[in-house]
């Protein structure tokens, strides 16, 4: 049986991390990589990753996707290029039209019907027309604040309220994340950034809320979210971030999904550098009210970077095996670590 | 669209609990119940359940399954009659042959390929031949010590060891469970009961271990389990159980799955009455070593009775929608609480 063939579009932290993970696995080959960043395009992935090539064929990073993908040239393309469906859409569509399955890391793509129902319908149509499948996933959205919640409701006869809380540290992240999340900003600048939309914060609440609600048959009739600065009272320093006392150490995101006029889904996601310095300990917490109640915690929180890399790679067989169309995590079998030969996970 | 039609075979604690749950849901009807217990056969389910019939059609419990099921008379039959595949097999087969989907509460049916590969293959064949699907599920096996473990490995690039621990209280259970688990026995009698196989303990370790391993592509080359008495140092009393100081308050089950000669999966499941009396607090704990590590806890433990009832009812749509054959929890989309109209969860 032939190895599973994977292409990767976008070779930043996520795309290159997936490549590194794939190189440790059996029965799967990376057949092409696209990234237009001048520091990477034209180089061997082994050189960029700092991994021994061994007896593997070399893979040169191309700046142009047309040099990487031709019709049915591989089983799946991992697209790690965007956060928003609107921006990812033309790329995703072009891959589907080459009759290649897709996994997207774009946070909004975890449940694109929430914000872009027309684009979601179009991706579903194009995927079906070409006999392939597209899925958006990651650690969050994708697992921690949505799929895991859904899975835990499975043991309940009745659900009245869901609270998902992810308290994580931004300390391991680089300068781009520091900037996006407002680390080190003055409070006024942070608030201005929220107002003009230049501060991203966490992307994914509306997707998680709708995934949870739809999975159970609840209808979200209103969604709201808030972004507040986490102001530190002490100086905090991480490898790529610094927040002086009185400035912003991170962002506290909160979101609410209303069902029948009531808040039935609460999302709470404070992220900051060095949370322990002021007594905040990281973790993932799910509290579901109903019958029976479920109170789950994961301490410390699941590492976001590794978690996203793993989710995307581990979902490859499920996506290849699925019926054609746009899928979300609630449509497919549960994710699982692929420890054996990838080929054994593929239905032939 | 017609309501989803459900039959129930076995109207003990589980079967009657599922009926009660179904009666609170929309878009689903109980069309027949079979139970040969003289206290129930011939009575209305509403009388047995103590639930108002309202404007629903009456359902009289029949002692003979042939008076309940005819070919395609309903969408699914919930079979809550047995713990072991061997005993459940003829019943399950007969339902499949009537072209009716099946959910079984039999613990061994959660992964029948582990202990009865021939019977599993035969159920798969019969189900496919009749165009229907069969699933075994429950809270454990079915979710807590297996599916939830699998789901959490999904965010890991590498798994080296799995420990699943369920510490629960037997206090809510009735006299049958007290007897099966050895509550109140002298230590010698308990040990004799383990030796001659008359003490059931927890059924499901070998199923959970194989489900976890197979999901990731590990091959279990050896499985062992142990059953030890939990001896109390104080008198413990629950509604249906009593253990004097020095006697047995419950059973501590442990199990190990070996992969490549090493223990890679550890199962730990102490169950006893009134655990708090000696400082044991209940909970479900999953610890997965690898990259990244995941340490999950649910405190207190998910209620076993309600959990099993919910899992079976909530999986109804997934089983109806699935391709024909024998399925396990790792083949189907994640369970979820069905809060909306059952009909909306069925693919037509």
PDB file of N, CA and C in Angstrom, chain A residues 98-146:
ATOM      1  N   UNK A  98      -8.506  21.000  -6.903  1.00  0.00           N
ATOM      2  CA  UNK A  98      -7.495  20.045  -7.394  1.00  0.00           C
ATOM      3  C   UNK A  98      -7.799  18.639  -6.860  1.00  0.00           C
ATOM      4  N   UNK A  99      -8.997  18.451  -6.324  1.00  0.00           N
ATOM      5  CA  UNK A  99      -9.454  17.151  -5.816  1.00  0.00           C
ATOM      6  C   UNK A  99      -8.533  16.624  -4.712  1.00  0.00           C
ATOM      7  N   UNK A 100      -8.162  17.548  -3.830  1.00  0.00           N
ATOM      8  CA  UNK A 100      -7.301  17.204  -2.691  1.00  0.00           C
ATOM      9  C   UNK A 100      -8.053  17.576  -1.408  1.00  0.00           C
ATOM     10  N   UNK A 101      -8.072  16.655  -0.422  1.00  0.00           N
ATOM     11  CA  UNK A 101      -8.686  16.940   0.866  1.00  0.00           C
ATOM     12  C   UNK A 101      -7.927  18.044   1.590  1.00  0.00           C
ATOM     13  N   UNK A 102      -8.602  18.741   2.503  1.00  0.00           N
ATOM     14  CA  UNK A 102      -7.992  19.891   3.174  1.00  0.00           C
ATOM     15  C   UNK A 102      -8.239  19.852   4.681  1.00  0.00           C
ATOM     16  N   UNK A 103      -7.185  20.164   5.446  1.00  0.00           N
ATOM     17  CA  UNK A 103      -7.363  20.534   6.855  1.00  0.00           C
ATOM     18  C   UNK A 103      -6.826  21.946   7.008  1.00  0.00           C
ATOM     19  N   UNK A 104      -7.658  22.826   7.555  1.00  0.00           N
ATOM     20  CA  UNK A 104      -7.286  24.230   7.724  1.00  0.00           C
ATOM     21  C   UNK A 104      -7.089  24.529   9.195  1.00  0.00           C
ATOM     22  N   UNK A 105      -6.043  25.325   9.509  1.00  0.00           N
ATOM     23  CA  UNK A 105      -5.831  25.764  10.893  1.00  0.00           C
ATOM     24  C   UNK A 105      -6.574  27.063  11.197  1.00  0.00           C
ATOM     25  N   UNK A 106      -7.195  27.664  10.187  1.00  0.00           N
ATOM     26  CA  UNK A 106      -7.876  28.944  10.411  1.00  0.00           C
ATOM     27  C   UNK A 106      -8.923  28.758  11.506  1.00  0.00           C
ATOM     28  N   UNK A 107      -8.823  29.550  12.559  1.00  0.00           N
ATOM     29  CA  UNK A 107      -9.727  29.377  13.698  1.00  0.00           C
ATOM     30  C   UNK A 107     -11.193  29.436  13.252  1.00  0.00           C
ATOM     31  N   UNK A 108     -11.503  30.385  12.388  1.00  0.00           N
ATOM     32  CA  UNK A 108     -12.900  30.516  11.963  1.00  0.00           C
ATOM     33  C   UNK A 108     -13.377  29.314  11.159  1.00  0.00           C
ATOM     34  N   UNK A 109     -12.441  28.604  10.538  1.00  0.00           N
ATOM     35  CA  UNK A 109     -12.811  27.442   9.731  1.00  0.00           C
ATOM     36  C   UNK A 109     -13.224  26.241  10.595  1.00  0.00           C
ATOM     37  N   UNK A 110     -13.020  26.331  11.912  1.00  0.00           N
ATOM     38  CA  UNK A 110     -13.459  25.229  12.768  1.00  0.00           C
ATOM     39  C   UNK A 110     -14.986  25.116  12.758  1.00  0.00           C
ATOM     40  N   UNK A 111     -15.639  26.221  12.461  1.00  0.00           N
ATOM     41  CA  UNK A 111     -17.101  26.211  12.336  1.00  0.00           C
ATOM     42  C   UNK A 111     -17.508  27.411  11.477  1.00  0.00           C
ATOM     43  N   UNK A 112     -17.164  27.356  10.187  1.00  0.00           N
ATOM     44  CA  UNK A 112     -17.310  28.548   9.332  1.00  0.00           C
ATOM     45  C   UNK A 112     -18.762  28.978   9.155  1.00  0.00           C
ATOM     46  N   UNK A 113     -19.691  28.032   9.406  1.00  0.00           N
ATOM     47  CA  UNK A 113     -21.105  28.398   9.279  1.00  0.00           C
ATOM     48  C   UNK A 113     -21.513  29.469  10.300  1.00  0.00           C
ATOM     49  N   UNK A 114     -20.698  29.671  11.360  1.00  0.00           N
ATOM     50  CA  UNK A 114     -21.053  30.654  12.389  1.00  0.00           C
ATOM     51  C   UNK A 114     -20.953  32.083  11.875  1.00  0.00           C
ATOM     52  N   UNK A 115     -19.858  32.416  11.179  1.00  0.00           N
ATOM     53  CA  UNK A 115     -19.670  33.801  10.735  1.00  0.00           C
ATOM     54  C   UNK A 115     -19.818  33.978   9.241  1.00  0.00           C
ATOM     55  N   UNK A 116     -19.566  32.923   8.467  1.00  0.00           N
ATOM     56  CA  UNK A 116     -19.599  33.029   7.003  1.00  0.00           C
ATOM     57  C   UNK A 116     -20.408  31.896   6.393  1.00  0.00           C
ATOM     58  N   UNK A 117     -21.711  31.879   6.673  1.00  0.00           N
ATOM     59  CA  UNK A 117     -22.513  30.746   6.192  1.00  0.00           C
ATOM     60  C   UNK A 117     -22.468  30.575   4.675  1.00  0.00           C
ATOM     61  N   UNK A 118     -22.342  31.682   3.925  1.00  0.00           N
ATOM     62  CA  UNK A 118     -22.316  31.549   2.459  1.00  0.00           C
ATOM     63  C   UNK A 118     -21.009  30.892   2.013  1.00  0.00           C
ATOM     64  N   UNK A 119     -19.896  31.340   2.608  1.00  0.00           N
ATOM     65  CA  UNK A 119     -18.609  30.740   2.239  1.00  0.00           C
ATOM     66  C   UNK A 119     -18.574  29.269   2.667  1.00  0.00           C
ATOM     67  N   UNK A 120     -19.168  28.960   3.812  1.00  0.00           N
ATOM     68  CA  UNK A 120     -19.217  27.570   4.280  1.00  0.00           C
ATOM     69  C   UNK A 120     -20.002  26.721   3.291  1.00  0.00           C
ATOM     70  N   UNK A 121     -21.125  27.245   2.841  1.00  0.00           N
ATOM     71  CA  UNK A 121     -21.956  26.503   1.885  1.00  0.00           C
ATOM     72  C   UNK A 121     -21.205  26.293   0.571  1.00  0.00           C
ATOM     73  N   UNK A 122     -20.448  27.325   0.162  1.00  0.00           N
ATOM     74  CA  UNK A 122     -19.689  27.244  -1.079  1.00  0.00           C
ATOM     75  C   UNK A 122     -18.559  26.210  -0.958  1.00  0.00           C
ATOM     76  N   UNK A 123     -17.865  26.209   0.180  1.00  0.00           N
ATOM     77  CA  UNK A 123     -16.805  25.207   0.383  1.00  0.00           C
ATOM     78  C   UNK A 123     -17.401  23.801   0.389  1.00  0.00           C
ATOM     79  N   UNK A 124     -18.561  23.656   0.996  1.00  0.00           N
ATOM     80  CA  UNK A 124     -19.247  22.358   1.029  1.00  0.00           C
ATOM     81  C   UNK A 124     -19.579  21.904  -0.393  1.00  0.00           C
ATOM     82  N   UNK A 125     -20.072  22.835  -1.186  1.00  0.00           N
ATOM     83  CA  UNK A 125     -20.449  22.526  -2.565  1.00  0.00           C
ATOM     84  C   UNK A 125     -19.228  22.127  -3.397  1.00  0.00           C
ATOM     85  N   UNK A 126     -18.178  22.946  -3.297  1.00  0.00           N
ATOM     86  CA  UNK A 126     -16.971  22.683  -4.093  1.00  0.00           C
ATOM     87  C   UNK A 126     -16.330  21.352  -3.666  1.00  0.00           C
ATOM     88  N   UNK A 127     -16.304  21.110  -2.372  1.00  0.00           N
ATOM     89  CA  UNK A 127     -15.709  19.858  -1.884  1.00  0.00           C
ATOM     90  C   UNK A 127     -16.490  18.664  -2.423  1.00  0.00           C
ATOM     91  N   UNK A 128     -17.807  18.725  -2.324  1.00  0.00           N
ATOM     92  CA  UNK A 128     -18.637  17.615  -2.821  1.00  0.00           C
ATOM     93  C   UNK A 128     -18.462  17.411  -4.313  1.00  0.00           C
ATOM     94  N   UNK A 129     -18.451  18.524  -5.026  1.00  0.00           N
ATOM     95  CA  UNK A 129     -18.311  18.458  -6.472  1.00  0.00           C
ATOM     96  C   UNK A 129     -17.013  17.769  -6.873  1.00  0.00           C
ATOM     97  N   UNK A 130     -15.982  17.921  -6.031  1.00  0.00           N
ATOM     98  CA  UNK A 130     -14.679  17.355  -6.356  1.00  0.00           C
ATOM     99  C   UNK A 130     -14.384  16.061  -5.593  1.00  0.00           C
ATOM    100  N   UNK A 131     -15.394  15.585  -4.856  1.00  0.00           N
ATOM    101  CA  UNK A 131     -15.253  14.298  -4.175  1.00  0.00           C
ATOM    102  C   UNK A 131     -14.248  14.300  -3.036  1.00  0.00           C
ATOM    103  N   UNK A 132     -14.045  15.460  -2.403  1.00  0.00           N
ATOM    104  CA  UNK A 132     -13.086  15.542  -1.299  1.00  0.00           C
ATOM    105  C   UNK A 132     -13.726  16.212  -0.082  1.00  0.00           C
ATOM    106  N   UNK A 133     -12.950  16.251   1.014  1.00  0.00           N
ATOM    107  CA  UNK A 133     -13.464  16.704   2.309  1.00  0.00           C
ATOM    108  C   UNK A 133     -12.619  17.849   2.831  1.00  0.00           C
ATOM    109  N   UNK A 134     -13.251  18.797   3.523  1.00  0.00           N
ATOM    110  CA  UNK A 134     -12.504  19.880   4.164  1.00  0.00           C
ATOM    111  C   UNK A 134     -12.931  20.007   5.625  1.00  0.00           C
ATOM    112  N   UNK A 135     -11.931  20.189   6.495  1.00  0.00           N
ATOM    113  CA  UNK A 135     -12.153  20.319   7.943  1.00  0.00           C
ATOM    114  C   UNK A 135     -11.271  21.437   8.474  1.00  0.00           C
ATOM    115  N   UNK A 136     -11.805  22.230   9.404  1.00  0.00           N
ATOM    116  CA  UNK A 136     -10.983  23.165  10.158  1.00  0.00           C
ATOM    117  C   UNK A 136     -10.821  22.630  11.566  1.00  0.00           C
ATOM    118  N   UNK A 137      -9.596  22.646  12.089  1.00  0.00           N
ATOM    119  CA  UNK A 137      -9.427  22.185  13.478  1.00  0.00           C
ATOM    120  C   UNK A 137      -8.206  22.833  14.108  1.00  0.00           C
ATOM    121  N   UNK A 138      -7.954  22.470  15.345  1.00  0.00           N
ATOM    122  CA  UNK A 138      -6.875  23.038  16.139  1.00  0.00           C
ATOM    123  C   UNK A 138      -7.166  22.710  17.587  1.00  0.00           C
ATOM    124  N   UNK A 139      -6.362  23.254  18.483  1.00  0.00           N
ATOM    125  CA  UNK A 139      -6.589  22.949  19.900  1.00  0.00           C
ATOM    126  C   UNK A 139      -7.781  23.735  20.431  1.00  0.00           C
ATOM    127  N   UNK A 140      -7.923  24.991  19.918  1.00  0.00           N
ATOM    128  CA  UNK A 140      -9.004  25.829  20.431  1.00  0.00           C
ATOM    129  C   UNK A 140      -9.161  27.049  19.546  1.00  0.00           C
ATOM    130  N   UNK A 141     -10.215  27.110  18.743  1.00  0.00           N
ATOM    131  CA  UNK A 141     -11.283  26.130  18.619  1.00  0.00           C
ATOM    132  C   UNK A 141     -10.805  24.811  18.037  1.00  0.00           C
ATOM    133  N   UNK A 142     -11.606  23.753  18.268  1.00  0.00           N
ATOM    134  CA  UNK A 142     -11.276  22.441  17.743  1.00  0.00           C
ATOM    135  C   UNK A 142     -11.370  21.340  18.777  1.00  0.00           C
ATOM    136  N   UNK A 143     -10.967  21.654  20.018  1.00  0.00           N
ATOM    137  CA  UNK A 143     -11.052  20.625  21.053  1.00  0.00           C
ATOM    138  C   UNK A 143     -11.446  21.182  22.424  1.00  0.00           C
ATOM    139  N   UNK A 144     -10.574  22.012  22.988  1.00  0.00           N
ATOM    140  CA  UNK A 144     -10.684  22.312  24.422  1.00  0.00           C
ATOM    141  C   UNK A 144     -11.983  23.007  24.821  1.00  0.00           C
ATOM    142  N   UNK A 145     -12.367  24.058  24.098  1.00  0.00           N
ATOM    143  CA  UNK A 145     -13.562  24.803  24.509  1.00  0.00           C
ATOM    144  C   UNK A 145     -14.794  24.428  23.686  1.00  0.00           C
ATOM    145  N   UNK A 146     -14.709  23.361  22.893  1.00  0.00           N
ATOM    146  CA  UNK A 146     -15.896  22.965  22.122  1.00  0.00           C
ATOM    147  C   UNK A 146     -16.063  21.449  22.022  1.00  0.00           C
TER     148      UNK A 146
END
